[in-house]
Short mmCIF file of C-alpha atoms in Angstrom, two decimals:
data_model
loop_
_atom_site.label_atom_id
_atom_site.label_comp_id
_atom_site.label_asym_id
_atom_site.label_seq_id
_atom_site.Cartn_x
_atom_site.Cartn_y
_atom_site.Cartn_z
CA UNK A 1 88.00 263.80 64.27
CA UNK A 2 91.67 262.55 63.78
CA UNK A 3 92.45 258.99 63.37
CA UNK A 4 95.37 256.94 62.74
CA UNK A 5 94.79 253.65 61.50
CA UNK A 6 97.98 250.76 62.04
CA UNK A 7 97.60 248.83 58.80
CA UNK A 8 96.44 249.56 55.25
CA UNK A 9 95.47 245.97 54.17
CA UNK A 10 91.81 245.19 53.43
CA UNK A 11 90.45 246.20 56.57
CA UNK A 12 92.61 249.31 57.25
CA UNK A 13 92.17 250.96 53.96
CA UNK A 14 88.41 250.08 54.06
CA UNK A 15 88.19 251.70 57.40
CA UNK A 16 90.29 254.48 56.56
CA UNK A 17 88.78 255.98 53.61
CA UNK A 18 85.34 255.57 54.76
CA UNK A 19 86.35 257.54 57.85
CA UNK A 20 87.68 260.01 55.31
CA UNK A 21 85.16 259.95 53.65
CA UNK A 22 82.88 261.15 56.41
CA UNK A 23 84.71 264.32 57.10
CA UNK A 24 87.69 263.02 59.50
CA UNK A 25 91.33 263.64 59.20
CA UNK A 26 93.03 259.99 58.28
CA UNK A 27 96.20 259.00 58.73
CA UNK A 28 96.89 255.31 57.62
CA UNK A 29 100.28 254.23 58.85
CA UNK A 30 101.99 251.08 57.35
CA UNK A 31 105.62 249.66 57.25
CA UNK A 32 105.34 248.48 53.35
CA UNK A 33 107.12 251.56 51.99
CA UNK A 34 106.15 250.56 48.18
CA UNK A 35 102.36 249.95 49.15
CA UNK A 36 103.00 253.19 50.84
CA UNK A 37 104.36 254.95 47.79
CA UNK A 38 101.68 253.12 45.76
CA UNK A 39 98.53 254.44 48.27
CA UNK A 40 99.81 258.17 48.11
CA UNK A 41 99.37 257.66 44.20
CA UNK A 42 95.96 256.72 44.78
CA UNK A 43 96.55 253.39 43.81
CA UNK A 44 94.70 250.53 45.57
CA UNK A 45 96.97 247.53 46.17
CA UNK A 46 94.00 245.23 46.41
CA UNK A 47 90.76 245.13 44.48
CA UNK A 48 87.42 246.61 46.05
CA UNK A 49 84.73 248.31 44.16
CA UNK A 50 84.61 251.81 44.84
CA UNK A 51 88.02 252.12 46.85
CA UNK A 52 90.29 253.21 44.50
CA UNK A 53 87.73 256.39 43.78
CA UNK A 54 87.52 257.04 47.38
CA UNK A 55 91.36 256.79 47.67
CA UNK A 56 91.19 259.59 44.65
CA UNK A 57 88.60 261.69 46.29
CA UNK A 58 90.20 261.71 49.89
CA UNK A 59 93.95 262.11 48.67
CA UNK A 60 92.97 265.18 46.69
CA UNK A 61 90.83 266.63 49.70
CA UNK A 62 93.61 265.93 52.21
CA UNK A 63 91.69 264.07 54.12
CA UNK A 64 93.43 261.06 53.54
CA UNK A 65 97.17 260.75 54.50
CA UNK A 66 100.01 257.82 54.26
CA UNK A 67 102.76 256.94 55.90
CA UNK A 68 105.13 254.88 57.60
CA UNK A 69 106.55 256.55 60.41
CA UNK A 70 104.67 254.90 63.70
CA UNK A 71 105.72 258.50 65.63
CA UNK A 72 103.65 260.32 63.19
CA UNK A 73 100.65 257.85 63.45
CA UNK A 74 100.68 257.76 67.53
CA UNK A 75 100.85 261.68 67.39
CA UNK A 76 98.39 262.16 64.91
CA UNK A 77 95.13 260.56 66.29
CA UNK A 78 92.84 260.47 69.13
CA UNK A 79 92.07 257.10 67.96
CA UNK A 80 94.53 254.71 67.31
CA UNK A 81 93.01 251.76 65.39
CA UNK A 82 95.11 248.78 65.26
CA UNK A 83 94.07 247.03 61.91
CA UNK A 84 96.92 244.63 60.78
CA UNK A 85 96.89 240.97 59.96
CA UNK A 86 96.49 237.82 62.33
CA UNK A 87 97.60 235.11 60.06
CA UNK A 88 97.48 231.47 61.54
CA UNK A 89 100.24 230.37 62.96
CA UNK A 90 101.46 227.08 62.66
CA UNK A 91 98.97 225.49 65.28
CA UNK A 92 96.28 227.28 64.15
CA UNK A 93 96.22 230.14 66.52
CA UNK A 94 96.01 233.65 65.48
CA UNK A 95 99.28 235.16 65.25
CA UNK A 96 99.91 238.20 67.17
CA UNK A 97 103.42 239.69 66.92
CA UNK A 98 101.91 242.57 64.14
CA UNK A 99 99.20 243.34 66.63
CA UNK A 100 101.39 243.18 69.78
CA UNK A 101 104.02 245.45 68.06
CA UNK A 102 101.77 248.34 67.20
CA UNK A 103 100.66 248.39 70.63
CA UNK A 104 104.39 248.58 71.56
CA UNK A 105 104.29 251.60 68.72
CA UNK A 106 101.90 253.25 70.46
CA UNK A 107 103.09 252.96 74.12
CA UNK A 108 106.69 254.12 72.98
CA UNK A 109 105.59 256.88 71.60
CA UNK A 110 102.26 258.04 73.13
CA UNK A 111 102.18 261.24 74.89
CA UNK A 112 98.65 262.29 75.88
CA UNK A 113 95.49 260.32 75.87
CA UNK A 114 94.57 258.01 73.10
CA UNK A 115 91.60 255.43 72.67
CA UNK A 116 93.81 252.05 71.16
CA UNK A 117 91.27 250.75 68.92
CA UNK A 118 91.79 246.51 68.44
CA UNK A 119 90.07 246.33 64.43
CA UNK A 120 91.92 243.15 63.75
CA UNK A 121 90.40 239.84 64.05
CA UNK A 122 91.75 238.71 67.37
CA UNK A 123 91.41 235.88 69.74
CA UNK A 124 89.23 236.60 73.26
CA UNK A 125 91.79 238.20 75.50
CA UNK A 126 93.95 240.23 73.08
CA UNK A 127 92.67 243.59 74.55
CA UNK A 128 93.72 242.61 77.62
CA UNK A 129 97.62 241.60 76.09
CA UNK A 130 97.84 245.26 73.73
CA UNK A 131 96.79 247.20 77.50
CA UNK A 132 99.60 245.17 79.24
CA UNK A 133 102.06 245.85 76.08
CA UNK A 134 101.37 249.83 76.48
CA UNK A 135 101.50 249.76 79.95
CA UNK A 136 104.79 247.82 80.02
CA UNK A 137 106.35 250.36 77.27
CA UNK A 138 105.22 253.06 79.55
CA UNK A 139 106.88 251.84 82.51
CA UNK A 140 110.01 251.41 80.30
CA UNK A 141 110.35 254.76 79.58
CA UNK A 142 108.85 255.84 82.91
CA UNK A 143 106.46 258.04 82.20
CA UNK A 144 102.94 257.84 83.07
CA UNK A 145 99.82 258.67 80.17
CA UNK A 146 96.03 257.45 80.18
CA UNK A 147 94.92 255.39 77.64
CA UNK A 148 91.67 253.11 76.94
CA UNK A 149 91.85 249.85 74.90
CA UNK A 150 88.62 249.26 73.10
CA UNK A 151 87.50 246.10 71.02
CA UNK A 152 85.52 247.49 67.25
CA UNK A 153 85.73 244.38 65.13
CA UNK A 154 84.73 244.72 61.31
CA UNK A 155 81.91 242.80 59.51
CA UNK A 156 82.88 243.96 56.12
CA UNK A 157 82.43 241.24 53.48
CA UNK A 158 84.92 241.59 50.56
CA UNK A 159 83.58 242.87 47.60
CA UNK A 160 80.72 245.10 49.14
CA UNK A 161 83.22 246.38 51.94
CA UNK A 162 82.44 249.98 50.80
CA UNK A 163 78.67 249.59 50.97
CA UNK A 164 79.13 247.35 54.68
CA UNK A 165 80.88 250.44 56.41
CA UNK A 166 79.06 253.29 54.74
CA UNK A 167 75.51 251.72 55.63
CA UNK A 168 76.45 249.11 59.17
CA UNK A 169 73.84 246.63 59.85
CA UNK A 170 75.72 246.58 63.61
CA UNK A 171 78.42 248.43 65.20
CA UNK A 172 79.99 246.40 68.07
CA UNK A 173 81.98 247.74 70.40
CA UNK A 174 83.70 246.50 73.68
CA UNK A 175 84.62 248.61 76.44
CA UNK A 176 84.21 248.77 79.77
CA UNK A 177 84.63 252.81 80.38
CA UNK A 178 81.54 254.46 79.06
CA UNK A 179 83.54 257.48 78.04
CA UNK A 180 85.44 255.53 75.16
CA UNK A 181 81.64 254.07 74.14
CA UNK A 182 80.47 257.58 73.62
CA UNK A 183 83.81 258.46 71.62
CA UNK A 184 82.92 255.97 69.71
CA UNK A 185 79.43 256.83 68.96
CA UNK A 186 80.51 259.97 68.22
CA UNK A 187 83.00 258.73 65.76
CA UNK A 188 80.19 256.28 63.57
CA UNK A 189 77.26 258.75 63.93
CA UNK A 190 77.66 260.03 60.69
CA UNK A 191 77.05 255.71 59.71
CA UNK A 192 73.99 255.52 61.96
CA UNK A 193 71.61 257.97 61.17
CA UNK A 194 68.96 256.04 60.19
CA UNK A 195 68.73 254.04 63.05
CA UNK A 196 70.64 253.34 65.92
CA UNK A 197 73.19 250.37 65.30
CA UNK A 198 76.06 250.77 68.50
CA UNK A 199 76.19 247.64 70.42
CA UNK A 200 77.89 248.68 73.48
CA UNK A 201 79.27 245.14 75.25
CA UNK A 202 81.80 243.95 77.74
CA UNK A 203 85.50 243.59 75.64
CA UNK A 204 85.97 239.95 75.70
CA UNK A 205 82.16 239.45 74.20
CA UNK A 206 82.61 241.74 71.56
CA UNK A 207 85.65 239.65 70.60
CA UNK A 208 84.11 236.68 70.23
CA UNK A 209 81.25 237.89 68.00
CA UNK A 210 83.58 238.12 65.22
CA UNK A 211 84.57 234.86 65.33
CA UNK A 212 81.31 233.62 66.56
CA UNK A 213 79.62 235.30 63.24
CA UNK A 214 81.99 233.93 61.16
CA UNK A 215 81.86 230.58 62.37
CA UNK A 216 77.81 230.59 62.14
CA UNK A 217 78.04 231.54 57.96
CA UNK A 218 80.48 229.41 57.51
CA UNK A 219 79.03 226.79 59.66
CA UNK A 220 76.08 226.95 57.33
CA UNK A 221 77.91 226.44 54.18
CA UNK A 222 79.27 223.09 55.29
CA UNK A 223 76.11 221.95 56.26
CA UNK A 224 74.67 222.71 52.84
CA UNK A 225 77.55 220.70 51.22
CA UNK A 226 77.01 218.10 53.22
CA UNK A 227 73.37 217.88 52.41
CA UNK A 228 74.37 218.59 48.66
CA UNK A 229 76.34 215.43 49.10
CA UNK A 230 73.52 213.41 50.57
CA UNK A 231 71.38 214.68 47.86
CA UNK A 232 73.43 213.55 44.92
CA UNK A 233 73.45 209.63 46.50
CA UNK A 234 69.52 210.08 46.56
CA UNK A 235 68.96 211.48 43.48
CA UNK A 236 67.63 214.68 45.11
CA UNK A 237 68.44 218.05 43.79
CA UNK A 238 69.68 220.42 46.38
CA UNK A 239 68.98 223.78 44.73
CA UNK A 240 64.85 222.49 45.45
CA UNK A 241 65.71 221.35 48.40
CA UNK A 242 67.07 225.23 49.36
CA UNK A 243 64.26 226.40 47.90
CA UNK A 244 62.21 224.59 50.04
CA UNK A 245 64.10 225.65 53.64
CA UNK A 246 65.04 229.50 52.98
CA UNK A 247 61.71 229.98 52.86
CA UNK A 248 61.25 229.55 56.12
CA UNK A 249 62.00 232.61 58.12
CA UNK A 250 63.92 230.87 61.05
CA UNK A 251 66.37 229.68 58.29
CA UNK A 252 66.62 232.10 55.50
CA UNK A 253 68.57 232.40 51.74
CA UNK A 254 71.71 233.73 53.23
CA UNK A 255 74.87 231.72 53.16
CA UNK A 256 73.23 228.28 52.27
CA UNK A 257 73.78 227.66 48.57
CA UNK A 258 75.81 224.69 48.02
CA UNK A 259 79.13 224.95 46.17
CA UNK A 260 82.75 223.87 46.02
CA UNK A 261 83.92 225.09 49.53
CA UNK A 262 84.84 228.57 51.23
CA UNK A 263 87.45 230.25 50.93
CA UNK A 264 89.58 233.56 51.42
CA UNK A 265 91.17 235.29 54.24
CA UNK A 266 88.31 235.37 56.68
CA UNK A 267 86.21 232.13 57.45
CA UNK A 268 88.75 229.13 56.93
CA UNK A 269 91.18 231.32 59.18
CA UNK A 270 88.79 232.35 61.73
CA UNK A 271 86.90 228.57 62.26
CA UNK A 272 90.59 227.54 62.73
CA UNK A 273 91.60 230.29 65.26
CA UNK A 274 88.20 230.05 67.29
CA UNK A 275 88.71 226.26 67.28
CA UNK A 276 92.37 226.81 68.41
CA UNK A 277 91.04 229.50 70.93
CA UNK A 278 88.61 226.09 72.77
CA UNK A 279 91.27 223.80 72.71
CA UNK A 280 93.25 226.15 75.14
CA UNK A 281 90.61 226.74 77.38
CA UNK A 282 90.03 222.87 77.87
CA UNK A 283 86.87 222.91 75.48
CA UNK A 284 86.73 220.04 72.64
CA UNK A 285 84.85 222.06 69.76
CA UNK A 286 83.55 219.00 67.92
CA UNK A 287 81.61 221.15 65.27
CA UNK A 288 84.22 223.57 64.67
CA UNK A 289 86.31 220.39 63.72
CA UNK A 290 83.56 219.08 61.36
CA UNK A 291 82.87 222.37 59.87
CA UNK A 292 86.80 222.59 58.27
CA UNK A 293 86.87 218.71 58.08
CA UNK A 294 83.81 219.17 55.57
CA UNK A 295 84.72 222.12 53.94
CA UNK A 296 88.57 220.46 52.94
CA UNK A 297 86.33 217.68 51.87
CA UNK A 298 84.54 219.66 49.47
CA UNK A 299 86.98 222.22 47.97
CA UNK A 300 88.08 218.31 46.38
CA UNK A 301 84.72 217.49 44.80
CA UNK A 302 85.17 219.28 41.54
CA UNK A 303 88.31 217.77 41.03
CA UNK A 304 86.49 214.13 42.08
CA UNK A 305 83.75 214.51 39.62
CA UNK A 306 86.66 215.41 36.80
CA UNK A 307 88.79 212.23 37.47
CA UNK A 308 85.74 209.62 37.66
CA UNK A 309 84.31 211.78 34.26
CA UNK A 310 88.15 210.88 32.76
CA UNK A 311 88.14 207.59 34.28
CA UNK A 312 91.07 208.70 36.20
CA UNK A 313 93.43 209.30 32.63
CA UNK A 314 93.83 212.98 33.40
CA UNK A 315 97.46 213.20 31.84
CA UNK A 316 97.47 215.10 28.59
CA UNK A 317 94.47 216.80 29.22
CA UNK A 318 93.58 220.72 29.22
CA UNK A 319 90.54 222.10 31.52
CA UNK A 320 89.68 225.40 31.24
CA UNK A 321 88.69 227.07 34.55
CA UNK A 322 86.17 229.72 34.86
CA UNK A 323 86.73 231.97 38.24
CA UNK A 324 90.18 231.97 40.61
CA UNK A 325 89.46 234.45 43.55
CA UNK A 326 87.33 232.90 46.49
CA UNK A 327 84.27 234.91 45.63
CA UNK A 328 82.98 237.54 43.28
CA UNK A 329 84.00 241.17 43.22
CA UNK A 330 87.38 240.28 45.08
CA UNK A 331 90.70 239.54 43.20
CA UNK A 332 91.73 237.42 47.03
CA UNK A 333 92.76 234.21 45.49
CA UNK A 334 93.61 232.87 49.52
CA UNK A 335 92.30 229.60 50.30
CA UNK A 336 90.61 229.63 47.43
CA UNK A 337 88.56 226.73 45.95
CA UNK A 338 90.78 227.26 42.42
CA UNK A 339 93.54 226.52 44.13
CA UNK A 340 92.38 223.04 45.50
CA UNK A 341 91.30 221.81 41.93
CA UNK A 342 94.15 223.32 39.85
CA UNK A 343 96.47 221.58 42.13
CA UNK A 344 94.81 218.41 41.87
CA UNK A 345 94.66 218.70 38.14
CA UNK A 346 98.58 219.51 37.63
CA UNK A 347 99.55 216.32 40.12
CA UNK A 348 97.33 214.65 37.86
CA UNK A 349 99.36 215.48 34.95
CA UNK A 350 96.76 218.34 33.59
CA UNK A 351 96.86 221.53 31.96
CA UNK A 352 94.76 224.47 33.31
CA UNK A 353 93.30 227.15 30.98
CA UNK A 354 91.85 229.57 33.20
CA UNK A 355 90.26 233.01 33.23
CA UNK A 356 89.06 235.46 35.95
CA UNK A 357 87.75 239.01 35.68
CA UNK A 358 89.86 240.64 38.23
CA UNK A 359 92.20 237.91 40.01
CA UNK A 360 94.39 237.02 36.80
CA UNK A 361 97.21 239.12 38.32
CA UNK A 362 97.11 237.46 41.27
CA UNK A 363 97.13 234.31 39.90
CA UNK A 364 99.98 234.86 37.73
CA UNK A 365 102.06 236.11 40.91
CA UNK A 366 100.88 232.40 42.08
CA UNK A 367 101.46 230.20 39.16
CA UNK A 368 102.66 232.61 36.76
CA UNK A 369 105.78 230.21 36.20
CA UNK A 370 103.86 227.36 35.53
CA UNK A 371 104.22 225.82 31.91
CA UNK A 372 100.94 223.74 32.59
CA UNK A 373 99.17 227.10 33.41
CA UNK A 374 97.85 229.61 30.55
CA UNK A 375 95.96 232.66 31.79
CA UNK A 376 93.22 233.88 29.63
CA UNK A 377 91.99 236.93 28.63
CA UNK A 378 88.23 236.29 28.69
CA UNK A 379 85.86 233.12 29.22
CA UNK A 380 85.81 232.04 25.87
CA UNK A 381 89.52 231.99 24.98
CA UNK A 382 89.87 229.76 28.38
CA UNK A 383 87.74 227.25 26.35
CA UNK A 384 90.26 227.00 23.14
CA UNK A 385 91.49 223.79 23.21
CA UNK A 386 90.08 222.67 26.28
CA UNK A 387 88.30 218.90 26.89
CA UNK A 388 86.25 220.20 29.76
CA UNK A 389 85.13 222.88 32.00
CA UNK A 390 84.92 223.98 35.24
CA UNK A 391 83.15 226.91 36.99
CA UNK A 392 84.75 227.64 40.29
CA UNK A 393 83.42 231.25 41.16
CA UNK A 394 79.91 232.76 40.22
CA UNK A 395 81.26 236.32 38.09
CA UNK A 396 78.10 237.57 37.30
CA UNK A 397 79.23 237.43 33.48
CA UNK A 398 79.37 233.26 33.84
CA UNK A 399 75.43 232.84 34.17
CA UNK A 400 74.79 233.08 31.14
CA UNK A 401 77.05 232.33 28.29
CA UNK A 402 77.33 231.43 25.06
CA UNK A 403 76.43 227.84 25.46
CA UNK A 404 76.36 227.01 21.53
CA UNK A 405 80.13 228.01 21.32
CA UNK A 406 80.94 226.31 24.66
CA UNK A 407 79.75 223.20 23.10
CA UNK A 408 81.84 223.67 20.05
CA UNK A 409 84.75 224.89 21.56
CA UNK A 410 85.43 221.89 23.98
CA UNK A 411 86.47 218.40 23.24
CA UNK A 412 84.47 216.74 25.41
CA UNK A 413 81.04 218.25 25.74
CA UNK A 414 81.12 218.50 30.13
CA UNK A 415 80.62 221.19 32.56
CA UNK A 416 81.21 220.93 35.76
CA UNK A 417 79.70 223.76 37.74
CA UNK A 418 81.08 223.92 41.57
CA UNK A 419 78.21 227.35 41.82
CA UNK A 420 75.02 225.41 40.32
CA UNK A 421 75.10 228.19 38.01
CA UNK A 422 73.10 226.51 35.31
CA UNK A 423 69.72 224.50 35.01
CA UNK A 424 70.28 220.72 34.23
CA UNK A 425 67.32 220.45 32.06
CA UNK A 426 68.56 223.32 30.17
CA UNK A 427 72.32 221.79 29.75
CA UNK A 428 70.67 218.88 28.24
CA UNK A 429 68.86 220.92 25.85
CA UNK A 430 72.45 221.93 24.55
CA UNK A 431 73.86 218.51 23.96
CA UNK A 432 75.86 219.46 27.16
CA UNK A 433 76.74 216.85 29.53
CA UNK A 434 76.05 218.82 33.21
CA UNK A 435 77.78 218.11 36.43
CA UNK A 436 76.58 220.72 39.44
CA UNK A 437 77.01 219.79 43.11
CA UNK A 438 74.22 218.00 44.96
CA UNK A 439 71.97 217.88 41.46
CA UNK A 440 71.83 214.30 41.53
CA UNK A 441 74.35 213.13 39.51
CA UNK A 442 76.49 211.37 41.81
CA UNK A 443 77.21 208.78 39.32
CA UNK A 444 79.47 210.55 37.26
CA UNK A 445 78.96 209.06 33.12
CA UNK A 446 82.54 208.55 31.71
CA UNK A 447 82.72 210.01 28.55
CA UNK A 448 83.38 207.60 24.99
CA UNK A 449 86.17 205.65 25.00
CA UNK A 450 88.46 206.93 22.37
CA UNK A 451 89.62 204.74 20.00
CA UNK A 452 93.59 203.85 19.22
CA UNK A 453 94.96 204.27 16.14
CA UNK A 454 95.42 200.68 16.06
CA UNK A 455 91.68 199.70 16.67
CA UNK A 456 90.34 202.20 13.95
CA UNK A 457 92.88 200.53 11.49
CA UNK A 458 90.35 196.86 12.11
CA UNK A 459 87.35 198.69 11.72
#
């Protein structure tokens, strides 16, 4: 089949060279000329395992196409996926205008039937606003073409996005013509082999199961910091305690391990929008509230547990941070937990050591100007000169160090572990001094004081 795909961030590119990859004929259609320039390379501009080799393999099959010409997209495809960004705007909503001017795209220059595909992550009711914008760019030029506007939202999490489209746990789409539901089964049939995996819904549901889902995981993770919070005033460690729940069915491992806050490009935006989204219709979404209420709360614990360590005397000091993007496998740095404490740590009059497997670029485009900011080439340099450190995201290559040298290497022998990476027991074992979140430690030991010159000189 032929597809055009408006967009060729994350989700686009994702989407486009899986579809490639399957056997259709892709055209990804963006107005970044340089990311355009850089994708007909086969260049990723983001960082996905397996991508970039798809991009490769697709490119040299000519499968795979790029460009930014909107009258080549809207001629090119049957199906005309619409897979920009929604940023929030400044009250929180989802911001529209990219959306709402590729449907203008595709009414301007649309000639013969297409099936507008909404991939973006959009508030309930967008279908219904891209059908009005084609229809009223129709009746500007005065012509008259049938289209159908269907709502396919992705559940692709970053950093096993490949894997998530190749092999779907659920399709969901939202139509309300049965001919664009069997396009679309057509289209992802080469996905669901196995099993069937189509859910075929009304529009304005299928929109609000993307939010919905992602305001259920990350609904879950605040409640697991807030009982890792409870825990550490009782004394109770919360790793037993999640032991002790995900083994029951109706709750289940997924999504409730304790940490320093969510972050990235997906749930903090989403809760927002969907909370946005109720306050419009009337609706006073007291849990969405508490959900980002808690999780701002939390992306500030590492940084809490630092200070009281420090006994507030932070200027001067150099932590070394292990982990910048929001998760593992991703080099997305947005909203990320790193952010929160590094922050905190330069207002505090810190330095920041810091070292990430795949985000370092990314954070020097951030902070790359900083003089309080040295990026490191691997986990142990980070620690050179550091009094403490930190462990912000859970790389696979962080669980389990070198913990002899980190002891030697750091001033003050302290971890303090934001992904309860490490056993306690075992920290102490090490001489290392171990702060996780919801371990029990909520009384944070302050470290020696050191002595002044002044007071060694009296003995």
């Amino acid at each position: 089949m032929r597809l055009t795909i408006f967009g060729s961030g994350y989700v686009g590119l994702v989407t486009g060279a899986c579809f490639a990859e399957a056997g259709n004929n892709v055209l990804c259609v963006d107005v970044d000329e340089r990311k355009i320039a850089m994708l007909r390379r086969g260049e990723s501009p983001i960082y996905e395992p397996g991508l970039e080799e798809l991009l490769k393999k697709n490119l040299a099959a000519g499968r795979l196409n790029f460009s930014s010409d909107p009258a080549e997209g809207v001629a090119h495809g049957l199906f005309q996926f619409i897979a920009v960004g929604t940023p929030p705007d400044e009250d929180g909503s989802a911001d529209l205008r990219h959306v709402l001017a590729v449907a203008e795209s595709i009414g301007t220059h649309m000639t013969e039937y297409r099936t507008v595909v909404t991939k973006s992550t959009v508030p309930v009711g967008t279908a219904d606003q891209v059908k009005a914008k084609i229809e009223e760019t129709l009746r500007a030029r005065r012509v008259s073409v049938e289209f159908d506007v269907v709502s396919n939202p992705e559940f692709l999490k970053e950093g096993a996005a490949i894997a998530d489209f190749m092999k779907p746990d659920r399709i969901v789409v939202g139509t309300d013509n049965p001919r664009t539901a069997e396009l679309l089964k057509a289209l992802y049939d080469p996905f669901t082999r196995s099993r069937e995996r189509m859910i075929v819904m009304d529009v304005r549901s299928s929109e609000l199961t993307k939010y919905a889902a992602n305001a259920m995981l990350a609904t879950k993770i605040s409640f697991m910091n807030e009982l890792a919070n409870l825990a550490e005033r009782m004394g109770a460690d919360i790793e037993k305690v999640r032991l002790g729940i995900g083994s029951d069915p109706r709750i289940g491992y997924h999504f409730i391990y304790p940490g320093c806050g969510f972050g990235g490009s997906c749930f903090p935006k989403d809760v927002q929008a969907l909370a946005r989204s109720a306050k419009e219709h009337a609706f006073d979404a007291q849990l969405l509230a508490a959900v980002q209420d808690v999780n701002q709360r939390q992306k500030k614990q590492l940084y809490s547990k630092i200070e009281r360590y420090f006994g507030g005397q932070l200027a001067g000091k150099t932590l070394a941070v292990w982990g910048l993007a929001f998760k593992p496998n991703t080099d997305d740095m947005r909203e990320a937990p790193s952010r929160t404490l590094m922050e905190a740590l330069w207002k505090a009059g810190a330095k920041v050591r810091a070292y990430d497997p795949v985000a370092g670029q990314e954070a020097l485009r951030l902070y790359g100007d900083r003089t309080d900011f040295y990026l490191a080439q691997s986990s142990m340099e980070a620690l050179q000169g550091a009094d403490a450190l930190a462990i912000v995201t859970e790389w696979q290559e962080f669980r389990s160090p070198d913990f002899d040298q980190i002891k030697a290497e750091l001033k003050h022998p302290v971890i303090f572990d934001g992904r309860n990476l490490y056993d306690p027991a075992l920290m102490r074992q090490y001489g290392l001094k171990y702060f996780g979140i919801g371990r029990g430690d909520s009384v944070v030991t302050r470290p020696p004081l050191e002595r002044s010159a002044a007071q060694a000189a009296v003995g």
